[in-house]
Amino acid sequence: MKVIVSGAAGRMGRAILESLYDEDELELGAALEKKGHPVIKKDVGELIGIGSWGVSVSTFSKKTMASGAAFIDFTYPQGTIQMLEEAEAQGKAMVIGTTGFTADQLGRIESAAEKIPIVLSPNMSIGVNVLYRLIQEASAALGSAYDVEIVEIHHRLKKDAPSGTAIRMGEVLAAARGTTLQQSGRFTRQGNIGVRPVGEIGIQSLRAGDIVGEHTMTFAGPGERIELTHRAHNRNNFARGALMAAQWLVNQKPGLYDMMDVLNLK
């Protein structure tokens, strides 16, 4: 099966290409970058230090979108929506790892999922998706007697905050508590804020250095606290998850899925 990788020169794009090169069941159909990018027309192998792969980096077009059965996108929200239009028109399965979407953009993705299968996941790591399951179980056992704080740390170049993974952690917890993150989330604290409300879900973001990604959810109760932490040592785990999602997705009916569906964790 051939896949199309968008954002080929980015951190995640290169990690996906490295993992794809070692795959036996998947092939590279096209590697895409935005117009004017210096890697356009270069051999993809040069991006990952393997010499020649025989596929050149190209720009988004109807022709390049037709060169694979599944499309993997780690770019930026506006670019994702543009490519979503063509994926929908051609009936392509689409794996979306981009974060930072507006409500309107998420609505557009949901609309497209009525016609094509889409995996939308802020984090394709197997470990992070197991973490979501652990959050559900911890919430069921501990209830609202334990205050919850989420702290996420990423490299200094990450543009959106909080991370999509931190938001998803908060959403999973809120759903387990019978509420929503919009109702219970607290994203900043400053000044005389008063006593912490019962059931509040705090989310804090740190940006520094070259940290790949770290997420911790703390359950703090009377006389004790429990911490659930995931640390990414590199991007290979995300890349492997994205390729796994693409293989799984081409056999699914139109709909909006996430990695917990892919991993059968629901």
mmCIF file of C-alpha atoms in Angstrom:
data_model
loop_
_atom_site.group_PDB
_atom_site.id
_atom_site.type_symbol
_atom_site.label_atom_id
_atom_site.label_comp_id
_atom_site.label_asym_id
_atom_site.label_seq_id
_atom_site.Cartn_x
_atom_site.Cartn_y
_atom_site.Cartn_z
ATOM 1 C CA MET A 1 0.000 0.000 0.000
ATOM 2 C CA LYS A 2 1.300 3.447 -0.902
ATOM 3 C CA VAL A 3 1.012 6.408 1.461
ATOM 4 C CA ILE A 4 1.400 10.135 0.933
ATOM 5 C CA VAL A 5 3.314 12.084 3.585
ATOM 6 C CA SER A 6 2.642 15.818 3.930
ATOM 7 C CA GLY A 7 5.038 18.060 5.810
ATOM 8 C CA ALA A 8 7.908 15.853 4.673
ATOM 9 C CA ALA A 9 10.692 18.205 5.787
ATOM 10 C CA GLY A 10 9.261 18.786 9.260
ATOM 11 C CA ARG A 11 10.257 16.939 12.412
ATOM 12 C CA MET A 12 7.361 14.514 12.253
ATOM 13 C CA GLY A 13 7.516 14.230 8.474
ATOM 14 C CA ARG A 14 11.129 13.102 8.573
ATOM 15 C CA ALA A 15 10.420 10.667 11.414
ATOM 16 C CA ILE A 16 7.566 9.123 9.402
ATOM 17 C CA LEU A 17 9.775 8.819 6.326
ATOM 18 C CA GLU A 18 12.496 7.106 8.378
ATOM 19 C CA SER A 19 9.992 4.574 9.729
ATOM 20 C CA LEU A 20 8.404 4.116 6.306
ATOM 21 C CA TYR A 21 11.772 3.325 4.717
ATOM 22 C CA ASP A 22 12.067 0.259 6.965
ATOM 23 C CA GLU A 23 8.481 -0.908 6.325
ATOM 24 C CA ASP A 24 7.832 -4.041 4.265
ATOM 25 C CA GLU A 25 4.086 -3.576 3.762
ATOM 26 C CA LEU A 26 4.021 0.153 3.004
ATOM 27 C CA GLU A 27 5.540 2.243 0.217
ATOM 28 C CA LEU A 28 6.004 5.966 -0.264
ATOM 29 C CA GLY A 29 3.661 7.318 -2.923
ATOM 30 C CA ALA A 30 4.575 10.992 -2.515
ATOM 31 C CA ALA A 31 6.306 13.331 -0.074
ATOM 32 C CA LEU A 32 4.818 16.824 -0.015
ATOM 33 C CA GLU A 33 5.992 20.253 1.092
ATOM 34 C CA LYS A 34 4.631 23.754 0.631
ATOM 35 C CA LYS A 35 5.446 25.775 -2.483
ATOM 36 C CA GLY A 36 8.799 27.523 -2.323
ATOM 37 C CA HIS A 37 10.283 25.188 0.274
ATOM 38 C CA PRO A 38 14.001 24.597 -0.413
ATOM 39 C CA VAL A 39 13.610 20.796 -0.417
ATOM 40 C CA ILE A 40 11.188 20.757 -3.372
ATOM 41 C CA LYS A 41 12.510 18.435 -6.142
ATOM 42 C CA LYS A 42 15.188 16.992 -3.864
ATOM 43 C CA ASP A 43 15.294 13.225 -3.389
ATOM 44 C CA VAL A 44 13.427 12.209 -0.237
ATOM 45 C CA GLY A 45 16.395 10.091 0.790
ATOM 46 C CA GLU A 46 18.439 13.255 1.300
ATOM 47 C CA LEU A 47 16.011 14.399 4.008
ATOM 48 C CA ILE A 48 16.721 11.363 6.151
ATOM 49 C CA GLY A 49 20.347 10.733 5.267
ATOM 50 C CA ILE A 50 20.024 7.539 3.224
ATOM 51 C CA GLY A 51 21.131 8.853 -0.150
ATOM 52 C CA SER A 52 18.718 8.147 -3.001
ATOM 53 C CA TRP A 53 15.154 6.868 -2.468
ATOM 54 C CA GLY A 54 13.963 7.479 -6.018
ATOM 55 C CA VAL A 55 11.110 9.779 -4.985
ATOM 56 C CA SER A 56 11.401 13.571 -5.165
ATOM 57 C CA VAL A 57 9.715 15.983 -2.768
ATOM 58 C CA SER A 58 6.818 17.674 -4.525
ATOM 59 C CA THR A 59 4.064 20.175 -3.852
ATOM 60 C CA PHE A 60 0.408 19.510 -3.191
ATOM 61 C CA SER A 61 -1.666 18.844 -6.336
ATOM 62 C CA LYS A 62 -4.435 16.567 -7.562
ATOM 63 C CA LYS A 63 -1.786 14.403 -9.227
ATOM 64 C CA THR A 64 0.343 13.920 -6.111
ATOM 65 C CA MET A 65 -2.763 13.270 -4.015
ATOM 66 C CA ALA A 66 -3.653 10.443 -6.411
ATOM 67 C CA SER A 67 -0.359 8.627 -5.789
ATOM 68 C CA GLY A 68 -1.362 6.760 -2.632
ATOM 69 C CA ALA A 69 -4.272 5.101 -0.835
ATOM 70 C CA ALA A 70 -3.799 6.965 2.447
ATOM 71 C CA PHE A 71 -2.674 10.462 3.295
ATOM 72 C CA ILE A 72 -0.679 11.300 6.466
ATOM 73 C CA ASP A 73 -0.679 14.970 7.441
ATOM 74 C CA PHE A 74 1.482 16.707 10.049
ATOM 75 C CA THR A 75 1.505 20.316 8.874
ATOM 76 C CA TYR A 76 -0.502 23.324 10.056
ATOM 77 C CA PRO A 77 -4.283 23.818 10.324
ATOM 78 C CA GLN A 78 -4.862 25.890 7.179
ATOM 79 C CA GLY A 79 -2.778 23.524 5.076
ATOM 80 C CA THR A 80 -4.526 20.485 6.507
ATOM 81 C CA ILE A 81 -7.945 21.849 5.596
ATOM 82 C CA GLN A 82 -6.778 22.602 2.048
ATOM 83 C CA MET A 83 -5.529 19.046 1.589
ATOM 84 C CA LEU A 84 -8.636 17.653 3.256
ATOM 85 C CA GLU A 85 -10.712 19.091 0.415
ATOM 86 C CA GLU A 86 -8.788 17.066 -2.171
ATOM 87 C CA ALA A 87 -8.667 13.926 -0.010
ATOM 88 C CA GLU A 88 -12.446 14.118 0.245
ATOM 89 C CA ALA A 89 -12.816 14.669 -3.510
ATOM 90 C CA GLN A 90 -10.627 11.626 -4.284
ATOM 91 C CA GLY A 91 -12.013 9.422 -1.516
ATOM 92 C CA LYS A 92 -8.650 9.081 0.257
ATOM 93 C CA ALA A 93 -8.270 7.884 3.837
ATOM 94 C CA MET A 94 -6.606 10.650 5.877
ATOM 95 C CA VAL A 95 -4.524 10.466 9.052
ATOM 96 C CA ILE A 96 -4.317 13.890 10.717
ATOM 97 C CA GLY A 97 -1.734 14.599 13.397
ATOM 98 C CA THR A 98 -1.821 18.383 13.025
ATOM 99 C CA THR A 99 -2.947 20.310 16.127
ATOM 100 C CA GLY A 100 -4.228 23.815 16.850
ATOM 101 C CA PHE A 101 -7.489 23.671 14.874
ATOM 102 C CA THR A 102 -10.246 26.216 15.422
ATOM 103 C CA ALA A 103 -13.794 25.078 16.145
ATOM 104 C CA ASP A 104 -14.764 25.836 12.534
ATOM 105 C CA GLN A 105 -11.853 23.790 11.189
ATOM 106 C CA LEU A 106 -12.751 20.854 13.419
ATOM 107 C CA GLY A 107 -16.291 21.131 12.113
ATOM 108 C CA ARG A 108 -14.973 20.889 8.560
ATOM 109 C CA ILE A 109 -13.048 17.722 9.454
ATOM 110 C CA GLU A 110 -16.162 16.210 11.011
ATOM 111 C CA SER A 111 -18.110 17.031 7.854
ATOM 112 C CA ALA A 112 -15.500 15.370 5.624
ATOM 113 C CA ALA A 113 -15.591 12.267 7.827
ATOM 114 C CA GLU A 114 -19.112 11.632 6.583
ATOM 115 C CA LYS A 115 -17.558 10.791 3.192
ATOM 116 C CA ILE A 116 -14.059 9.460 3.958
ATOM 117 C CA PRO A 117 -12.409 7.641 6.880
ATOM 118 C CA ILE A 118 -10.295 9.992 9.017
ATOM 119 C CA VAL A 119 -8.072 9.373 12.023
ATOM 120 C CA LEU A 120 -7.714 12.627 13.959
ATOM 121 C CA SER A 121 -5.320 12.283 16.864
ATOM 122 C CA PRO A 122 -3.051 14.861 18.511
ATOM 123 C CA ASN A 123 -0.748 12.046 19.573
ATOM 124 C CA MET A 124 -0.239 8.793 17.663
ATOM 125 C CA SER A 125 1.965 7.221 20.334
ATOM 126 C CA ILE A 126 0.789 3.850 21.631
ATOM 127 C CA GLY A 127 1.917 4.832 25.124
ATOM 128 C CA VAL A 128 -0.053 8.082 25.193
ATOM 129 C CA ASN A 129 -3.217 6.319 24.123
ATOM 130 C CA VAL A 130 -2.725 3.757 26.887
ATOM 131 C CA LEU A 131 -2.341 6.798 29.174
ATOM 132 C CA TYR A 132 -5.808 7.995 28.109
ATOM 133 C CA ARG A 133 -7.208 4.645 29.207
ATOM 134 C CA LEU A 134 -5.398 4.885 32.559
ATOM 135 C CA ILE A 135 -6.880 8.358 33.076
ATOM 136 C CA GLN A 136 -10.367 6.916 32.666
ATOM 137 C CA GLU A 137 -9.650 4.182 35.199
ATOM 138 C CA ALA A 138 -8.024 6.552 37.703
ATOM 139 C CA SER A 139 -10.936 8.966 37.484
ATOM 140 C CA ALA A 140 -13.446 6.177 38.104
ATOM 141 C CA ALA A 141 -11.517 5.028 41.179
ATOM 142 C CA LEU A 142 -10.659 8.423 42.694
ATOM 143 C CA GLY A 143 -13.676 10.562 41.874
ATOM 144 C CA SER A 144 -13.783 14.335 42.398
ATOM 145 C CA ALA A 145 -12.136 14.189 45.844
ATOM 146 C CA TYR A 146 -8.783 14.435 44.043
ATOM 147 C CA ASP A 147 -7.733 17.676 42.368
ATOM 148 C CA VAL A 148 -6.265 17.235 38.894
ATOM 149 C CA GLU A 149 -3.527 19.225 37.177
ATOM 150 C CA ILE A 150 -2.016 18.587 33.746
ATOM 151 C CA VAL A 151 1.461 19.881 32.904
ATOM 152 C CA GLU A 152 2.889 19.564 29.392
ATOM 153 C CA ILE A 153 6.419 20.424 28.269
ATOM 154 C CA HIS A 154 7.606 20.798 24.672
ATOM 155 C CA HIS A 155 10.473 22.253 22.656
ATOM 156 C CA ARG A 156 10.755 25.999 22.267
ATOM 157 C CA LEU A 157 9.634 25.928 18.602
ATOM 158 C CA LYS A 158 6.170 24.459 19.220
ATOM 159 C CA LYS A 159 3.644 27.107 18.223
ATOM 160 C CA ASP A 160 0.378 26.028 19.877
ATOM 161 C CA ALA A 161 -0.386 25.753 23.588
ATOM 162 C CA PRO A 162 -1.646 23.798 25.362
ATOM 163 C CA SER A 163 -0.581 20.805 23.303
ATOM 164 C CA GLY A 164 -3.260 18.781 21.581
ATOM 165 C CA THR A 165 -2.322 15.848 23.798
ATOM 166 C CA ALA A 166 -2.815 17.865 26.997
ATOM 167 C CA ILE A 167 -6.201 19.038 25.770
ATOM 168 C CA ARG A 168 -7.169 15.470 24.914
ATOM 169 C CA MET A 169 -6.080 14.311 28.391
ATOM 170 C CA GLY A 170 -8.346 16.957 29.881
ATOM 171 C CA GLU A 171 -11.228 15.950 27.620
ATOM 172 C CA VAL A 172 -10.858 12.284 28.581
ATOM 173 C CA LEU A 173 -10.880 13.175 32.281
ATOM 174 C CA ALA A 174 -13.809 15.570 31.931
ATOM 175 C CA ALA A 175 -15.880 12.971 30.063
ATOM 176 C CA ALA A 176 -15.125 10.395 32.762
ATOM 177 C CA ARG A 177 -16.397 12.910 35.339
ATOM 178 C CA GLY A 178 -19.557 13.647 33.385
ATOM 179 C CA THR A 179 -18.582 17.165 32.331
ATOM 180 C CA THR A 180 -16.627 18.896 29.558
ATOM 181 C CA LEU A 181 -13.223 20.545 29.445
ATOM 182 C CA GLN A 182 -14.908 23.743 28.305
ATOM 183 C CA GLN A 183 -16.860 23.779 31.578
ATOM 184 C CA SER A 184 -14.120 22.571 33.937
ATOM 185 C CA GLY A 185 -10.804 23.581 32.353
ATOM 186 C CA ARG A 186 -8.520 26.268 33.786
ATOM 187 C CA PHE A 187 -5.654 27.300 31.524
ATOM 188 C CA THR A 188 -4.019 30.103 33.482
ATOM 189 C CA ARG A 189 -3.792 31.418 37.037
ATOM 190 C CA GLN A 190 -2.586 34.825 38.135
ATOM 191 C CA GLY A 191 -3.271 37.170 41.026
ATOM 192 C CA ASN A 192 -5.839 36.658 43.772
ATOM 193 C CA ILE A 193 -7.804 33.805 42.210
ATOM 194 C CA GLY A 194 -9.498 32.502 45.357
ATOM 195 C CA VAL A 195 -9.966 28.923 46.483
ATOM 196 C CA ARG A 196 -9.677 26.224 43.845
ATOM 197 C CA PRO A 197 -13.167 25.114 42.705
ATOM 198 C CA VAL A 198 -14.069 21.458 43.169
ATOM 199 C CA GLY A 199 -13.726 19.587 39.884
ATOM 200 C CA GLU A 200 -11.477 22.135 38.195
ATOM 201 C CA ILE A 201 -9.027 20.698 35.631
ATOM 202 C CA GLY A 202 -5.845 22.749 35.428
ATOM 203 C CA ILE A 203 -3.647 22.693 32.321
ATOM 204 C CA GLN A 204 -0.245 24.373 32.248
ATOM 205 C CA SER A 205 2.257 24.623 29.370
ATOM 206 C CA LEU A 206 6.045 24.941 29.398
ATOM 207 C CA ARG A 207 8.233 25.608 26.351
ATOM 208 C CA ALA A 208 11.988 25.112 26.536
ATOM 209 C CA GLY A 209 14.977 23.666 24.708
ATOM 210 C CA ASP A 210 14.509 20.678 22.431
ATOM 211 C CA ILE A 211 12.154 18.612 24.605
ATOM 212 C CA VAL A 212 10.221 16.228 22.339
ATOM 213 C CA GLY A 213 7.201 16.005 24.622
ATOM 214 C CA GLU A 214 6.282 15.273 28.225
ATOM 215 C CA HIS A 215 2.808 15.086 29.750
ATOM 216 C CA THR A 216 1.920 14.554 33.409
ATOM 217 C CA MET A 217 -1.499 14.338 35.028
ATOM 218 C CA THR A 218 -1.413 14.713 38.806
ATOM 219 C CA PHE A 219 -4.261 13.494 41.011
ATOM 220 C CA ALA A 220 -3.754 15.239 44.382
ATOM 221 C CA GLY A 221 -5.872 14.075 47.301
ATOM 222 C CA PRO A 222 -5.778 13.996 51.100
ATOM 223 C CA GLY A 223 -2.255 13.049 52.154
ATOM 224 C CA GLU A 224 -1.142 11.686 48.781
ATOM 225 C CA ARG A 225 -0.850 12.256 45.062
ATOM 226 C CA ILE A 226 -0.712 10.037 41.999
ATOM 227 C CA GLU A 227 1.128 11.054 38.842
ATOM 228 C CA LEU A 228 0.577 9.575 35.387
ATOM 229 C CA THR A 229 3.427 10.589 33.078
ATOM 230 C CA HIS A 230 4.373 9.939 29.480
ATOM 231 C CA ARG A 231 7.784 11.042 28.186
ATOM 232 C CA ALA A 232 8.676 10.806 24.519
ATOM 233 C CA HIS A 233 12.388 10.104 24.000
ATOM 234 C CA ASN A 234 12.138 10.692 20.248
ATOM 235 C CA ARG A 235 9.512 10.967 17.501
ATOM 236 C CA ASN A 236 9.782 7.383 16.288
ATOM 237 C CA ASN A 237 6.878 6.223 18.450
ATOM 238 C CA PHE A 238 4.599 8.870 16.917
ATOM 239 C CA ALA A 239 5.739 7.912 13.413
ATOM 240 C CA ARG A 240 5.087 4.207 13.930
ATOM 241 C CA GLY A 241 1.636 5.019 15.261
ATOM 242 C CA ALA A 242 0.835 7.179 12.220
ATOM 243 C CA LEU A 243 1.800 4.373 9.833
ATOM 244 C CA MET A 244 -0.206 1.867 11.867
ATOM 245 C CA ALA A 245 -3.193 4.221 11.680
ATOM 246 C CA ALA A 246 -2.875 4.496 7.883
ATOM 247 C CA GLN A 247 -2.819 0.720 7.432
ATOM 248 C CA TRP A 248 -5.850 0.308 9.680
ATOM 249 C CA LEU A 249 -7.803 3.217 8.221
ATOM 250 C CA VAL A 250 -7.945 2.099 4.580
ATOM 251 C CA ASN A 251 -10.154 -0.822 5.640
ATOM 252 C CA GLN A 252 -12.644 1.313 7.574
ATOM 253 C CA LYS A 253 -15.930 2.909 6.587
ATOM 254 C CA PRO A 254 -16.208 6.713 6.437
ATOM 255 C CA GLY A 255 -16.118 8.178 9.932
ATOM 256 C CA LEU A 256 -14.031 10.117 12.426
ATOM 257 C CA TYR A 257 -11.689 7.868 14.414
ATOM 258 C CA ASP A 258 -8.801 8.318 16.841
ATOM 259 C CA MET A 259 -5.838 6.212 17.917
ATOM 260 C CA MET A 260 -7.841 4.509 20.642
ATOM 261 C CA ASP A 261 -9.990 3.093 17.832
ATOM 262 C CA VAL A 262 -6.875 1.999 15.948
ATOM 263 C CA LEU A 263 -5.461 0.287 19.046
ATOM 264 C CA ASN A 264 -8.847 -1.163 20.101
ATOM 265 C CA LEU A 265 -8.623 0.553 23.497
ATOM 266 C CA LYS A 266 -12.240 1.717 23.627
#
